[in-house]
mmCIF file of C-alpha atoms and ligand atoms in Angstrom:
data_model
loop_
_atom_site.group_PDB
_atom_site.id
_atom_site.type_symbol
_atom_site.label_atom_id
_atom_site.label_comp_id
_atom_site.label_asym_id
_atom_site.label_seq_id
_atom_site.Cartn_x
_atom_site.Cartn_y
_atom_site.Cartn_z
ATOM 1 C CA MET A 1479 -27.731 -49.675 -138.280
ATOM 2 C CA LYS A 1480 -29.159 -46.850 -136.203
ATOM 3 C CA GLN A 1481 -32.203 -48.991 -135.387
ATOM 4 C CA HIS A 1482 -29.947 -51.869 -134.310
ATOM 5 C CA PHE A 1483 -28.075 -49.583 -132.015
ATOM 6 C CA ILE A 1484 -31.304 -48.303 -130.425
ATOM 7 C CA ILE A 1485 -32.554 -51.868 -129.887
ATOM 8 C CA PHE A 1486 -29.235 -52.939 -128.361
ATOM 9 C CA PHE A 1487 -29.229 -49.891 -126.145
ATOM 10 C CA MET A 1488 -32.778 -50.560 -124.947
ATOM 11 C CA ILE A 1489 -31.984 -54.211 -124.179
ATOM 12 C CA PHE A 1490 -28.875 -53.094 -122.301
ATOM 13 C CA LEU A 1491 -30.941 -50.589 -120.287
ATOM 14 C CA ALA A 1492 -33.608 -53.169 -119.476
ATOM 15 C CA ILE A 1493 -30.963 -55.651 -118.247
ATOM 16 C CA ARG A 1494 -29.336 -52.964 -116.073
ATOM 17 C CA VAL A 1495 -32.630 -51.845 -114.544
ATOM 18 C CA GLU A 1496 -33.547 -55.445 -113.790
ATOM 19 C CA ALA A 1497 -30.127 -56.123 -112.276
ATOM 20 C CA GLN A 1498 -30.499 -53.043 -110.092
ATOM 21 C CA GLU A 1499 -34.014 -54.061 -109.053
ATOM 22 C CA ASN A 1500 -32.716 -57.537 -108.218
ATOM 23 C CA SER A 1501 -29.789 -56.336 -106.155
ATOM 24 C CA ARG A 1502 -32.076 -53.920 -104.367
ATOM 25 C CA TYR A 1503 -34.586 -56.664 -103.754
ATOM 26 C CA ILE A 1504 -31.893 -58.993 -102.423
ATOM 27 C CA ALA A 1505 -30.532 -56.208 -100.204
ATOM 28 C CA GLN A 1506 -34.012 -55.493 -98.854
ATOM 29 C CA GLU A 1507 -34.363 -59.129 -97.921
ATOM 30 C CA ILE A 1508 -31.282 -59.066 -95.706
ATOM 31 C CA LYS A 1509 -32.083 -59.638 -92.089
ATOM 32 C CA TYR A 1510 -28.850 -59.621 -90.171
ATOM 33 C CA ASN A 1511 -28.159 -61.760 -87.144
ATOM 34 C CA GLN A 1512 -24.452 -61.066 -86.916
ATOM 35 C CA PHE A 1513 -21.857 -58.333 -87.419
ATOM 36 C CA THR A 1514 -19.511 -58.608 -90.408
ATOM 37 C CA PRO A 1515 -16.825 -55.949 -89.809
ATOM 38 C CA GLY A 1516 -15.605 -54.186 -92.935
ATOM 39 C CA GLU A 1517 -18.395 -55.497 -95.189
ATOM 40 C CA ILE A 1518 -21.066 -53.244 -96.704
ATOM 41 C CA TRP A 1519 -23.822 -52.916 -94.091
ATOM 42 C CA TYR A 1520 -27.299 -52.360 -95.544
ATOM 43 C CA ASP A 1521 -30.134 -50.610 -93.731
ATOM 44 C CA THR A 1522 -33.656 -52.051 -93.668
ATOM 45 C CA ASP A 1523 -34.437 -50.282 -96.981
ATOM 46 C CA GLY A 1524 -31.532 -52.041 -98.685
ATOM 47 C CA ASN A 1525 -29.207 -49.026 -98.866
ATOM 48 C CA PRO A 1526 -25.694 -48.959 -97.402
ATOM 49 C CA ILE A 1527 -25.737 -47.331 -93.964
ATOM 50 C CA ASN A 1528 -24.357 -43.797 -94.209
ATOM 51 C CA ALA A 1529 -23.460 -42.806 -90.638
ATOM 52 C CA HIS A 1530 -19.707 -42.375 -90.452
ATOM 53 C CA ALA A 1531 -17.645 -41.328 -87.420
ATOM 54 C CA GLY A 1532 -20.797 -41.906 -85.458
ATOM 55 C CA GLY A 1533 -21.982 -42.617 -81.973
ATOM 56 C CA ILE A 1534 -24.958 -44.430 -80.493
ATOM 57 C CA LEU A 1535 -27.524 -43.398 -77.904
ATOM 58 C CA PHE A 1536 -29.725 -46.011 -76.227
ATOM 59 C CA HIS A 1537 -33.085 -44.515 -75.353
ATOM 60 C CA GLU A 1538 -36.329 -46.176 -74.244
ATOM 61 C CA GLY A 1539 -35.516 -49.615 -75.604
ATOM 62 C CA LYS A 1540 -33.981 -48.522 -78.902
ATOM 63 C CA TYR A 1541 -30.512 -47.754 -80.160
ATOM 64 C CA TYR A 1542 -30.051 -44.565 -82.221
ATOM 65 C CA TRP A 1543 -26.947 -44.347 -84.413
ATOM 66 C CA PHE A 1544 -25.967 -40.813 -85.459
ATOM 67 C CA GLY A 1545 -23.217 -40.201 -87.994
ATOM 68 C CA GLN A 1546 -21.773 -38.128 -90.802
ATOM 69 C CA ILE A 1547 -23.421 -38.483 -94.180
ATOM 70 C CA MET A 1548 -20.635 -38.890 -96.718
ATOM 71 C CA VAL A 1549 -21.076 -38.433 -100.472
ATOM 72 C CA PRO A 1550 -19.091 -39.762 -103.465
ATOM 73 C CA GLY A 1551 -15.894 -38.244 -104.768
ATOM 74 C CA ASN A 1552 -13.255 -35.802 -103.725
ATOM 75 C CA GLY A 1553 -14.480 -33.714 -100.785
ATOM 76 C CA GLY A 1554 -17.208 -36.257 -100.061
ATOM 77 C CA SER A 1555 -16.406 -36.210 -96.342
ATOM 78 C CA ASP A 1556 -17.428 -32.557 -96.083
ATOM 79 C CA ALA A 1557 -20.977 -31.821 -94.966
ATOM 80 C CA TRP A 1558 -23.090 -31.667 -98.139
ATOM 81 C CA VAL A 1559 -26.156 -33.177 -96.461
ATOM 82 C CA GLY A 1560 -25.780 -33.296 -92.683
ATOM 83 C CA VAL A 1561 -26.071 -35.829 -89.887
ATOM 84 C CA SER A 1562 -28.031 -39.057 -90.282
ATOM 85 C CA CYS A 1563 -29.857 -41.143 -87.701
ATOM 86 C CA TYR A 1564 -30.718 -44.856 -87.794
ATOM 87 C CA SER A 1565 -32.604 -46.866 -85.181
ATOM 88 C CA SER A 1566 -32.406 -50.499 -84.151
ATOM 89 C CA THR A 1567 -33.633 -52.769 -81.397
ATOM 90 C CA ASP A 1568 -31.121 -55.565 -82.014
ATOM 91 C CA LEU A 1569 -27.966 -53.680 -83.156
ATOM 92 C CA TYR A 1570 -27.806 -55.711 -86.391
ATOM 93 C CA ASN A 1571 -30.715 -54.256 -88.403
ATOM 94 C CA TRP A 1572 -30.936 -50.475 -88.767
ATOM 95 C CA LYS A 1573 -33.802 -48.348 -90.041
ATOM 96 C CA ASN A 1574 -32.916 -45.035 -91.686
ATOM 97 C CA LEU A 1575 -34.692 -42.156 -89.919
ATOM 98 C CA GLY A 1576 -33.278 -39.585 -92.331
ATOM 99 C CA VAL A 1577 -31.293 -36.383 -91.896
ATOM 100 C CA VAL A 1578 -31.610 -35.064 -88.353
ATOM 101 C CA LEU A 1579 -29.232 -32.098 -88.603
ATOM 102 C CA SER A 1580 -29.310 -30.555 -92.021
ATOM 103 C CA VAL A 1581 -26.822 -28.299 -93.787
ATOM 104 C CA GLU A 1582 -28.095 -24.855 -94.776
ATOM 105 C CA ASP A 1583 -28.303 -23.105 -98.159
ATOM 106 C CA ASP A 1584 -27.427 -19.721 -96.637
ATOM 107 C CA PRO A 1585 -23.687 -19.149 -97.384
ATOM 108 C CA SER A 1586 -23.314 -17.074 -94.220
ATOM 109 C CA HIS A 1587 -24.657 -19.811 -91.942
ATOM 110 C CA PRO A 1588 -21.993 -21.897 -90.122
ATOM 111 C CA LEU A 1589 -23.816 -25.023 -91.362
ATOM 112 C CA THR A 1590 -23.648 -23.906 -94.968
ATOM 113 C CA ARG A 1591 -23.387 -26.782 -97.458
ATOM 114 C CA GLY A 1592 -19.704 -27.814 -97.711
ATOM 115 C CA CYS A 1593 -18.696 -27.004 -94.127
ATOM 116 C CA LYS A 1594 -17.332 -29.774 -91.905
ATOM 117 C CA ILE A 1595 -19.623 -31.548 -89.445
ATOM 118 C CA GLU A 1596 -17.474 -34.361 -88.062
ATOM 119 C CA ARG A 1597 -17.897 -37.066 -85.433
ATOM 120 C CA PRO A 1598 -21.425 -36.091 -84.256
ATOM 121 C CA LYS A 1599 -22.503 -37.534 -80.896
ATOM 122 C CA VAL A 1600 -25.891 -37.231 -79.161
ATOM 123 C CA ILE A 1601 -26.631 -37.482 -75.444
ATOM 124 C CA TYR A 1602 -29.865 -37.240 -73.467
ATOM 125 C CA ASN A 1603 -30.263 -34.799 -70.618
ATOM 126 C CA ALA A 1604 -32.602 -36.405 -68.082
ATOM 127 C CA SER A 1605 -33.274 -33.157 -66.215
ATOM 128 C CA THR A 1606 -34.288 -31.065 -69.241
ATOM 129 C CA GLY A 1607 -35.647 -33.993 -71.303
ATOM 130 C CA LYS A 1608 -33.680 -32.727 -74.312
ATOM 131 C CA PHE A 1609 -31.364 -34.466 -76.735
ATOM 132 C CA ILE A 1610 -28.123 -32.639 -77.345
ATOM 133 C CA MET A 1611 -25.816 -33.118 -80.334
ATOM 134 C CA TRP A 1612 -22.167 -32.056 -80.277
ATOM 135 C CA TRP A 1613 -19.756 -32.287 -83.184
ATOM 136 C CA HIS A 1614 -16.413 -31.073 -84.483
ATOM 137 C CA HIS A 1615 -17.084 -28.115 -86.724
ATOM 138 C CA ASP A 1616 -14.938 -26.412 -89.329
ATOM 139 C CA ILE A 1617 -15.789 -23.465 -91.538
ATOM 140 C CA LYS A 1618 -16.413 -24.101 -95.225
ATOM 141 C CA GLY A 1619 -13.285 -23.776 -97.334
ATOM 142 C CA GLN A 1620 -10.896 -23.504 -94.397
ATOM 143 C CA GLY A 1621 -9.836 -27.101 -93.914
ATOM 144 C CA HIS A 1622 -9.622 -28.170 -90.294
ATOM 145 C CA ARG A 1623 -7.868 -25.047 -89.073
ATOM 146 C CA ASN A 1624 -10.732 -23.477 -87.115
ATOM 147 C CA ALA A 1625 -11.138 -26.594 -84.947
ATOM 148 C CA MET A 1626 -14.475 -25.607 -83.443
ATOM 149 C CA THR A 1627 -17.282 -27.307 -81.574
ATOM 150 C CA GLY A 1628 -20.921 -27.309 -82.659
ATOM 151 C CA ILE A 1629 -24.052 -27.834 -80.567
ATOM 152 C CA ALA A 1630 -27.646 -28.533 -81.618
ATOM 153 C CA VAL A 1631 -30.680 -29.562 -79.589
ATOM 154 C CA SER A 1632 -33.904 -31.490 -80.118
ATOM 155 C CA GLU A 1633 -37.057 -32.214 -78.131
ATOM 156 C CA GLY A 1634 -37.143 -35.771 -79.494
ATOM 157 C CA VAL A 1635 -34.368 -38.248 -80.168
ATOM 158 C CA GLU A 1636 -35.266 -38.492 -83.871
ATOM 159 C CA GLY A 1637 -34.801 -34.740 -84.363
ATOM 160 C CA PRO A 1638 -34.862 -32.430 -86.150
ATOM 161 C CA TYR A 1639 -31.904 -30.987 -84.249
ATOM 162 C CA GLU A 1640 -31.950 -27.217 -84.017
ATOM 163 C CA PHE A 1641 -28.617 -25.483 -84.483
ATOM 164 C CA ILE A 1642 -27.452 -23.502 -81.450
ATOM 165 C CA ARG A 1643 -23.875 -22.379 -82.095
ATOM 166 C CA VAL A 1644 -20.328 -23.184 -83.144
ATOM 167 C CA PHE A 1645 -17.462 -21.912 -81.040
ATOM 168 C CA ARG A 1646 -14.027 -22.563 -79.578
ATOM 169 C CA PRO A 1647 -14.337 -24.177 -76.124
ATOM 170 C CA LEU A 1648 -13.330 -22.809 -72.773
ATOM 171 C CA ALA A 1649 -12.034 -19.326 -73.596
ATOM 172 C CA GLU A 1650 -10.390 -17.770 -70.503
ATOM 173 C CA PHE A 1651 -10.328 -21.083 -68.586
ATOM 174 C CA LEU A 1652 -7.083 -22.793 -67.686
ATOM 175 C CA PRO A 1653 -6.846 -26.574 -67.409
ATOM 176 C CA SER A 1654 -7.088 -27.703 -63.808
ATOM 177 C CA ASN A 1655 -4.189 -30.154 -63.972
ATOM 178 C CA ILE A 1656 -1.338 -27.819 -64.902
ATOM 179 C CA PRO A 1657 1.410 -27.059 -62.388
ATOM 180 C CA GLU A 1658 1.313 -23.726 -60.519
ATOM 181 C CA SER A 1659 4.468 -22.698 -62.372
ATOM 182 C CA LEU A 1660 2.643 -22.703 -65.720
ATOM 183 C CA LYS A 1661 -0.316 -20.624 -64.597
ATOM 184 C CA ASP A 1662 1.340 -17.272 -65.277
ATOM 185 C CA LYS A 1663 3.791 -18.448 -67.901
ATOM 186 C CA GLN A 1664 3.341 -16.985 -71.374
ATOM 187 C CA PRO A 1665 3.404 -19.235 -74.453
ATOM 188 C CA ASP A 1666 6.688 -19.650 -76.292
ATOM 189 C CA PRO A 1667 6.756 -16.915 -79.025
ATOM 190 C CA LEU A 1668 7.593 -19.703 -81.500
ATOM 191 C CA VAL A 1669 4.048 -20.979 -81.062
ATOM 192 C CA TYR A 1670 2.760 -18.155 -83.285
ATOM 193 C CA THR A 1671 5.016 -19.041 -86.218
ATOM 194 C CA PHE A 1672 5.417 -22.790 -85.888
ATOM 195 C CA PRO A 1673 4.365 -24.660 -89.060
ATOM 196 C CA PHE A 1674 1.671 -26.836 -87.543
ATOM 197 C CA THR A 1675 0.456 -29.514 -89.892
ATOM 198 C CA GLY A 1676 -2.950 -30.154 -88.404
ATOM 199 C CA GLY A 1677 -1.813 -33.397 -86.952
ATOM 200 C CA SER A 1678 -0.190 -35.747 -89.383
ATOM 201 C CA VAL A 1679 3.398 -34.818 -88.463
ATOM 202 C CA PRO A 1680 3.659 -34.957 -84.700
ATOM 203 C CA ASN A 1681 6.762 -32.874 -84.361
ATOM 204 C CA HIS A 1682 5.979 -29.928 -82.151
ATOM 205 C CA PRO A 1683 6.930 -29.787 -78.491
ATOM 206 C CA ASP A 1684 4.505 -29.480 -75.635
ATOM 207 C CA SER A 1685 6.685 -26.715 -74.214
ATOM 208 C CA LEU A 1686 5.254 -24.247 -76.765
ATOM 209 C CA LEU A 1687 2.210 -23.960 -74.468
ATOM 210 C CA ILE A 1688 -0.390 -24.009 -77.222
ATOM 211 C CA PHE A 1689 -3.243 -23.987 -74.709
ATOM 212 C CA LYS A 1690 -1.906 -20.661 -73.437
ATOM 213 C CA ARG A 1691 -1.812 -19.298 -76.994
ATOM 214 C CA ASP A 1692 -5.510 -20.179 -77.291
ATOM 215 C CA LEU A 1693 -6.560 -18.991 -73.852
ATOM 216 C CA HIS A 1694 -8.510 -15.960 -75.125
ATOM 217 C CA GLN A 1695 -9.961 -17.342 -78.355
ATOM 218 C CA GLY A 1696 -10.807 -20.733 -76.848
ATOM 219 C CA GLN A 1697 -9.184 -24.123 -77.199
ATOM 220 C CA MET A 1698 -8.933 -26.028 -80.475
ATOM 221 C CA ALA A 1699 -11.369 -28.952 -80.579
ATOM 222 C CA ARG A 1700 -11.187 -31.484 -83.408
ATOM 223 C CA ASP A 1701 -11.894 -35.235 -83.105
ATOM 224 C CA MET A 1702 -14.300 -35.696 -80.231
ATOM 225 C CA THR A 1703 -16.684 -37.820 -78.280
ATOM 226 C CA LEU A 1704 -19.104 -37.338 -75.401
ATOM 227 C CA PHE A 1705 -19.333 -39.485 -72.290
ATOM 228 C CA VAL A 1706 -22.126 -39.485 -69.685
ATOM 229 C CA ASP A 1707 -21.217 -40.920 -66.310
ATOM 230 C CA GLU A 1708 -23.591 -42.833 -64.006
ATOM 231 C CA ASP A 1709 -24.130 -39.702 -61.885
ATOM 232 C CA GLY A 1710 -25.351 -37.777 -64.952
ATOM 233 C CA ALA A 1711 -22.188 -35.706 -65.290
ATOM 234 C CA ALA A 1712 -21.217 -35.438 -68.954
ATOM 235 C CA TYR A 1713 -17.853 -34.795 -70.574
ATOM 236 C CA HIS A 1714 -16.518 -33.613 -73.917
ATOM 237 C CA ILE A 1715 -13.270 -35.342 -74.889
ATOM 238 C CA TYR A 1716 -11.499 -33.723 -77.845
ATOM 239 C CA SER A 1717 -8.173 -33.443 -79.650
ATOM 240 C CA SER A 1718 -6.738 -30.032 -78.925
ATOM 241 C CA GLU A 1719 -3.538 -28.005 -79.085
ATOM 242 C CA GLU A 1720 -2.900 -28.700 -82.809
ATOM 243 C CA ASN A 1721 -3.895 -32.329 -82.147
ATOM 244 C CA SER A 1722 -0.977 -32.823 -79.766
ATOM 245 C CA THR A 1723 -3.014 -33.202 -76.579
ATOM 246 C CA LEU A 1724 -6.479 -34.376 -75.608
ATOM 247 C CA HIS A 1725 -8.737 -32.467 -73.246
ATOM 248 C CA ILE A 1726 -11.511 -33.774 -71.030
ATOM 249 C CA ALA A 1727 -13.996 -30.996 -70.227
ATOM 250 C CA GLU A 1728 -16.991 -31.226 -67.905
ATOM 251 C CA LEU A 1729 -20.321 -30.135 -69.395
ATOM 252 C CA SER A 1730 -22.768 -27.836 -67.638
ATOM 253 C CA GLU A 1731 -25.885 -29.436 -66.115
ATOM 254 C CA ASP A 1732 -27.964 -28.793 -69.247
ATOM 255 C CA TYR A 1733 -25.181 -30.236 -71.496
ATOM 256 C CA LEU A 1734 -25.287 -27.060 -73.605
ATOM 257 C CA GLY A 1735 -21.929 -25.689 -72.450
ATOM 258 C CA TYR A 1736 -19.147 -26.216 -69.934
ATOM 259 C CA THR A 1737 -18.643 -25.836 -66.197
ATOM 260 C CA GLY A 1738 -15.133 -24.530 -66.928
ATOM 261 C CA LYS A 1739 -13.364 -27.526 -65.405
ATOM 262 C CA TYR A 1740 -11.100 -29.411 -67.800
ATOM 263 C CA ILE A 1741 -7.840 -31.328 -67.889
ATOM 264 C CA ARG A 1742 -5.148 -32.043 -70.466
ATOM 265 C CA ILE A 1743 -4.353 -35.714 -70.987
ATOM 266 C CA PHE A 1744 -1.554 -37.470 -72.884
ATOM 267 C CA PRO A 1745 0.268 -34.162 -73.565
ATOM 268 C CA GLY A 1746 2.328 -34.231 -76.740
ATOM 269 C CA ARG A 1747 1.163 -37.789 -77.593
ATOM 270 C CA PHE A 1748 -0.860 -36.789 -80.704
ATOM 271 C CA MET A 1749 -4.028 -38.786 -80.295
ATOM 272 C CA GLU A 1750 -7.375 -38.439 -82.025
ATOM 273 C CA ALA A 1751 -10.590 -40.391 -82.589
ATOM 274 C CA PRO A 1752 -11.234 -40.586 -78.823
ATOM 275 C CA ALA A 1753 -13.748 -43.051 -77.378
ATOM 276 C CA LEU A 1754 -14.467 -43.505 -73.683
ATOM 277 C CA PHE A 1755 -16.364 -46.011 -71.571
ATOM 278 C CA LYS A 1756 -16.668 -47.123 -67.985
ATOM 279 C CA ARG A 1757 -16.463 -50.671 -66.701
ATOM 280 C CA GLY A 1758 -17.186 -51.026 -63.004
ATOM 281 C CA SER A 1759 -15.256 -48.211 -61.401
ATOM 282 C CA GLN A 1760 -12.649 -47.972 -64.168
ATOM 283 C CA TYR A 1761 -12.671 -45.519 -67.064
ATOM 284 C CA TYR A 1762 -11.202 -46.740 -70.338
ATOM 285 C CA PHE A 1763 -10.007 -44.776 -73.327
ATOM 286 C CA ILE A 1764 -9.403 -46.001 -76.874
ATOM 287 C CA GLY A 1765 -8.136 -43.653 -79.566
ATOM 288 C CA SER A 1766 -5.715 -43.442 -82.467
ATOM 289 C CA GLY A 1767 -2.576 -41.664 -83.518
ATOM 290 C CA CYS A 1768 -2.751 -38.754 -85.973
ATOM 291 C CA THR A 1769 -2.253 -39.796 -89.592
ATOM 292 C CA GLY A 1770 -5.186 -38.096 -91.317
ATOM 293 C CA TRP A 1771 -7.437 -40.646 -93.036
ATOM 294 C CA ALA A 1772 -4.735 -43.327 -93.031
ATOM 295 C CA PRO A 1773 -5.021 -46.017 -90.347
ATOM 296 C CA ASN A 1774 -2.471 -46.323 -87.571
ATOM 297 C CA ALA A 1775 -2.061 -48.261 -84.314
ATOM 298 C CA ALA A 1776 -4.785 -47.635 -81.744
ATOM 299 C CA ARG A 1777 -3.978 -46.419 -78.234
ATOM 300 C CA SER A 1778 -5.671 -47.376 -74.976
ATOM 301 C CA ALA A 1779 -5.574 -46.126 -71.413
ATOM 302 C CA VAL A 1780 -7.257 -46.622 -68.045
ATOM 303 C CA ALA A 1781 -8.024 -44.411 -65.053
ATOM 304 C CA SER A 1782 -9.916 -44.808 -61.824
ATOM 305 C CA SER A 1783 -11.177 -41.217 -62.009
ATOM 306 C CA ILE A 1784 -12.159 -39.379 -65.163
ATOM 307 C CA TRP A 1785 -9.838 -36.622 -63.955
ATOM 308 C CA GLY A 1786 -6.922 -39.026 -64.096
ATOM 309 C CA PRO A 1787 -4.207 -39.957 -63.731
ATOM 310 C CA TRP A 1788 -4.595 -41.818 -67.046
ATOM 311 C CA GLU A 1789 -2.282 -44.757 -67.551
ATOM 312 C CA GLU A 1790 -1.502 -45.692 -71.149
ATOM 313 C CA LEU A 1791 -1.936 -49.393 -71.910
ATOM 314 C CA GLY A 1792 -0.631 -49.480 -75.481
ATOM 315 C CA ASN A 1793 -2.248 -50.792 -78.646
ATOM 316 C CA PRO A 1794 -5.282 -52.896 -77.683
ATOM 317 C CA CYS A 1795 -5.339 -54.688 -81.068
ATOM 318 C CA THR A 1796 -3.671 -58.034 -81.550
ATOM 319 C CA GLY A 1797 -3.164 -60.334 -84.531
ATOM 320 C CA ALA A 1798 -2.901 -59.521 -88.226
ATOM 321 C CA ASP A 1799 -3.198 -55.797 -89.056
ATOM 322 C CA ALA A 1800 -3.140 -54.873 -85.372
ATOM 323 C CA GLU A 1801 -0.697 -52.056 -86.182
ATOM 324 C CA LEU A 1802 -3.358 -50.519 -88.420
ATOM 325 C CA THR A 1803 -6.328 -51.123 -86.110
ATOM 326 C CA PHE A 1804 -7.573 -53.572 -88.778
ATOM 327 C CA TYR A 1805 -7.567 -50.672 -91.281
ATOM 328 C CA SER A 1806 -9.912 -48.586 -89.164
ATOM 329 C CA GLN A 1807 -10.078 -45.718 -86.680
ATOM 330 C CA SER A 1808 -12.109 -45.605 -83.462
ATOM 331 C CA THR A 1809 -15.248 -43.526 -83.135
ATOM 332 C CA PHE A 1810 -17.263 -44.838 -80.159
ATOM 333 C CA ILE A 1811 -17.511 -47.591 -77.563
ATOM 334 C CA LEU A 1812 -21.063 -48.793 -77.143
ATOM 335 C CA PRO A 1813 -22.108 -50.372 -73.845
ATOM 336 C CA VAL A 1814 -24.653 -53.043 -74.841
ATOM 337 C CA ALA A 1815 -27.916 -52.234 -73.057
ATOM 338 C CA ASP A 1816 -29.059 -54.281 -70.074
ATOM 339 C CA THR A 1817 -25.667 -55.858 -69.561
ATOM 340 C CA THR A 1818 -22.883 -54.947 -67.224
ATOM 341 C CA ASP A 1819 -19.886 -56.111 -69.121
ATOM 342 C CA ALA A 1820 -20.478 -55.994 -72.859
ATOM 343 C CA PHE A 1821 -18.941 -53.227 -74.949
ATOM 344 C CA ILE A 1822 -18.672 -52.828 -78.716
ATOM 345 C CA PHE A 1823 -15.720 -51.038 -80.268
ATOM 346 C CA MET A 1824 -17.031 -48.994 -83.211
ATOM 347 C CA ALA A 1825 -14.573 -47.794 -85.845
ATOM 348 C CA ASP A 1826 -14.521 -46.402 -89.375
ATOM 349 C CA ARG A 1827 -12.657 -47.868 -92.308
ATOM 350 C CA TRP A 1828 -12.167 -44.731 -94.361
ATOM 351 C CA HIS A 1829 -12.166 -44.465 -98.151
ATOM 352 C CA PRO A 1830 -10.816 -40.922 -98.574
ATOM 353 C CA GLU A 1831 -10.890 -41.073 -102.387
ATOM 354 C CA ASN A 1832 -14.605 -41.932 -102.318
ATOM 355 C CA PRO A 1833 -15.766 -41.311 -98.738
ATOM 356 C CA VAL A 1834 -19.283 -42.693 -99.236
ATOM 357 C CA GLU A 1835 -17.685 -46.138 -99.554
ATOM 358 C CA GLY A 1836 -16.362 -45.977 -95.983
ATOM 359 C CA ARG A 1837 -17.165 -49.105 -93.977
ATOM 360 C CA TYR A 1838 -17.774 -49.889 -90.327
ATOM 361 C CA VAL A 1839 -15.667 -52.117 -88.127
ATOM 362 C CA TRP A 1840 -17.442 -53.230 -84.981
ATOM 363 C CA LEU A 1841 -15.622 -55.599 -82.640
ATOM 364 C CA PRO A 1842 -16.264 -56.900 -79.133
ATOM 365 C CA VAL A 1843 -14.104 -55.326 -76.433
ATOM 366 C CA GLN A 1844 -12.306 -57.958 -74.405
ATOM 367 C CA PHE A 1845 -10.534 -57.542 -71.108
ATOM 368 C CA GLU A 1846 -7.244 -59.167 -70.239
ATOM 369 C CA GLY A 1847 -6.255 -58.290 -66.692
ATOM 370 C CA LYS A 1848 -6.515 -54.534 -66.541
ATOM 371 C CA LYS A 1849 -5.980 -54.218 -70.306
ATOM 372 C CA VAL A 1850 -8.531 -53.923 -73.077
ATOM 373 C CA ALA A 1851 -8.068 -56.187 -76.087
ATOM 374 C CA LEU A 1852 -9.467 -56.009 -79.622
ATOM 375 C CA LYS A 1853 -9.273 -59.041 -81.884
ATOM 376 C CA TRP A 1854 -10.419 -59.396 -85.459
ATOM 377 C CA HIS A 1855 -13.562 -61.403 -86.239
ATOM 378 C CA ASP A 1856 -14.794 -61.940 -89.805
ATOM 379 C CA SER A 1857 -18.218 -62.236 -88.225
ATOM 380 C CA TRP A 1858 -19.579 -62.362 -84.705
ATOM 381 C CA ASP A 1859 -22.795 -61.871 -82.763
ATOM 382 C CA LEU A 1860 -23.951 -60.786 -79.345
ATOM 383 C CA ASN A 1861 -23.693 -64.346 -78.024
ATOM 384 C CA HIS A 1862 -20.019 -63.542 -77.856
ATOM 385 C CA PHE A 1863 -20.845 -61.725 -74.625
ATOM 386 C CA LYS A 1864 -23.092 -64.466 -73.223
ATOM 387 C CA PRO A 1865 -20.580 -66.025 -70.857
ATOM 388 C CA ILE A 1866 -20.202 -62.740 -69.033
ATOM 389 C CA ARG A 1867 -23.714 -61.346 -69.439
HETATM 390 C C1 DGJ B 1366 -8.749 -38.063 -88.983
HETATM 391 C C2 DGJ B 1366 -9.872 -37.742 -88.104
HETATM 392 O O1 DGJ B 1366 -9.977 -38.708 -87.141
HETATM 393 C C3 DGJ B 1366 -11.145 -37.604 -88.912
HETATM 394 O O2 DGJ B 1366 -12.226 -37.361 -88.090
HETATM 395 C C4 DGJ B 1366 -10.933 -36.513 -89.882
HETATM 396 O O3 DGJ B 1366 -10.833 -35.297 -89.218
HETATM 397 C C5 DGJ B 1366 -9.686 -36.772 -90.697
HETATM 398 N N1 DGJ B 1366 -8.544 -36.994 -89.852
HETATM 399 C C6 DGJ B 1366 -9.372 -35.629 -91.618
HETATM 400 O O4 DGJ B 1366 -8.123 -35.811 -92.196
#
């Protein structure tokens, strides 16, 4: 009986190993020539791409996709490994370059295993020749309440990225687009006791003056992106003021800090997951509402100067599941290289109960009059842009 069991068990094991080998082999054979939003996307080694809430940098003929490495199970969206990087020349097939910003074993280090490293973005500084990574940082074990910003730097695009600091942005600086009457006004005392939720219940009034509360310690900075303009000026766009209001802050020339100039946009509108791009002379914004990991309707806006005024254009999604952004949340808008009018909307389809299973939703950005439009495609390729390339 015992012998039978051992034989059965060994046959079972052999079948499993072979099945795994086969699926791996099949996965390795995949050479993509289209995008299939929401499906598992394998890298060139045959493993699912693990680069969530990411952004892409195009540098010297290659695309580099940086993102959060998620792991299985509860808490799998916290930083247990670090930030990944993948490279591609065609945007369909991605090679894993490994971990480019690693968590630390030292429990006193801000990057200690189990902290939060969210929405990493990398930009290239042409004057210093350095690659700079910014991300939303939160201290291990403290949820999202610290709402900090992290910066790391590398000599080469493929890393390793060297940690510089985590901090709250723009301490002692006031936004440049507030009325004179608010400059000396003190925050509403209620602001110190108000039961802020971190963003999922947008119920607190802008009149509390949260940015004034945070003047000395620095502004809250959660969901974020970076945007580099044609003149080389770079900007950090982040959800601030208990997620109620976004800020756009100009970076210093070396992209390692701020000039001190920043504005508040969409006050009290509770937006996160910001993504920004420029088409011709127009700046476009796509973001989401604040419902944690659950999808909601995307938001869009346009401006003819990055400093505003920003005009909201409503939900850019149309068709089935438009109210849930096709079960995803924005992370980045990628201008396709060597084109003038081709942009890819990049979003995450979260799986909060098992974050490593999160998927990617990439869709072509369309323009209808002055509006941006996002439509679902089961599959599509870059020929979609051909007519306007
Ligand atoms: C939604 C944000 O967009 C994500 O980046 C992440 O912070 C989750 N909320 C956490 O609930």
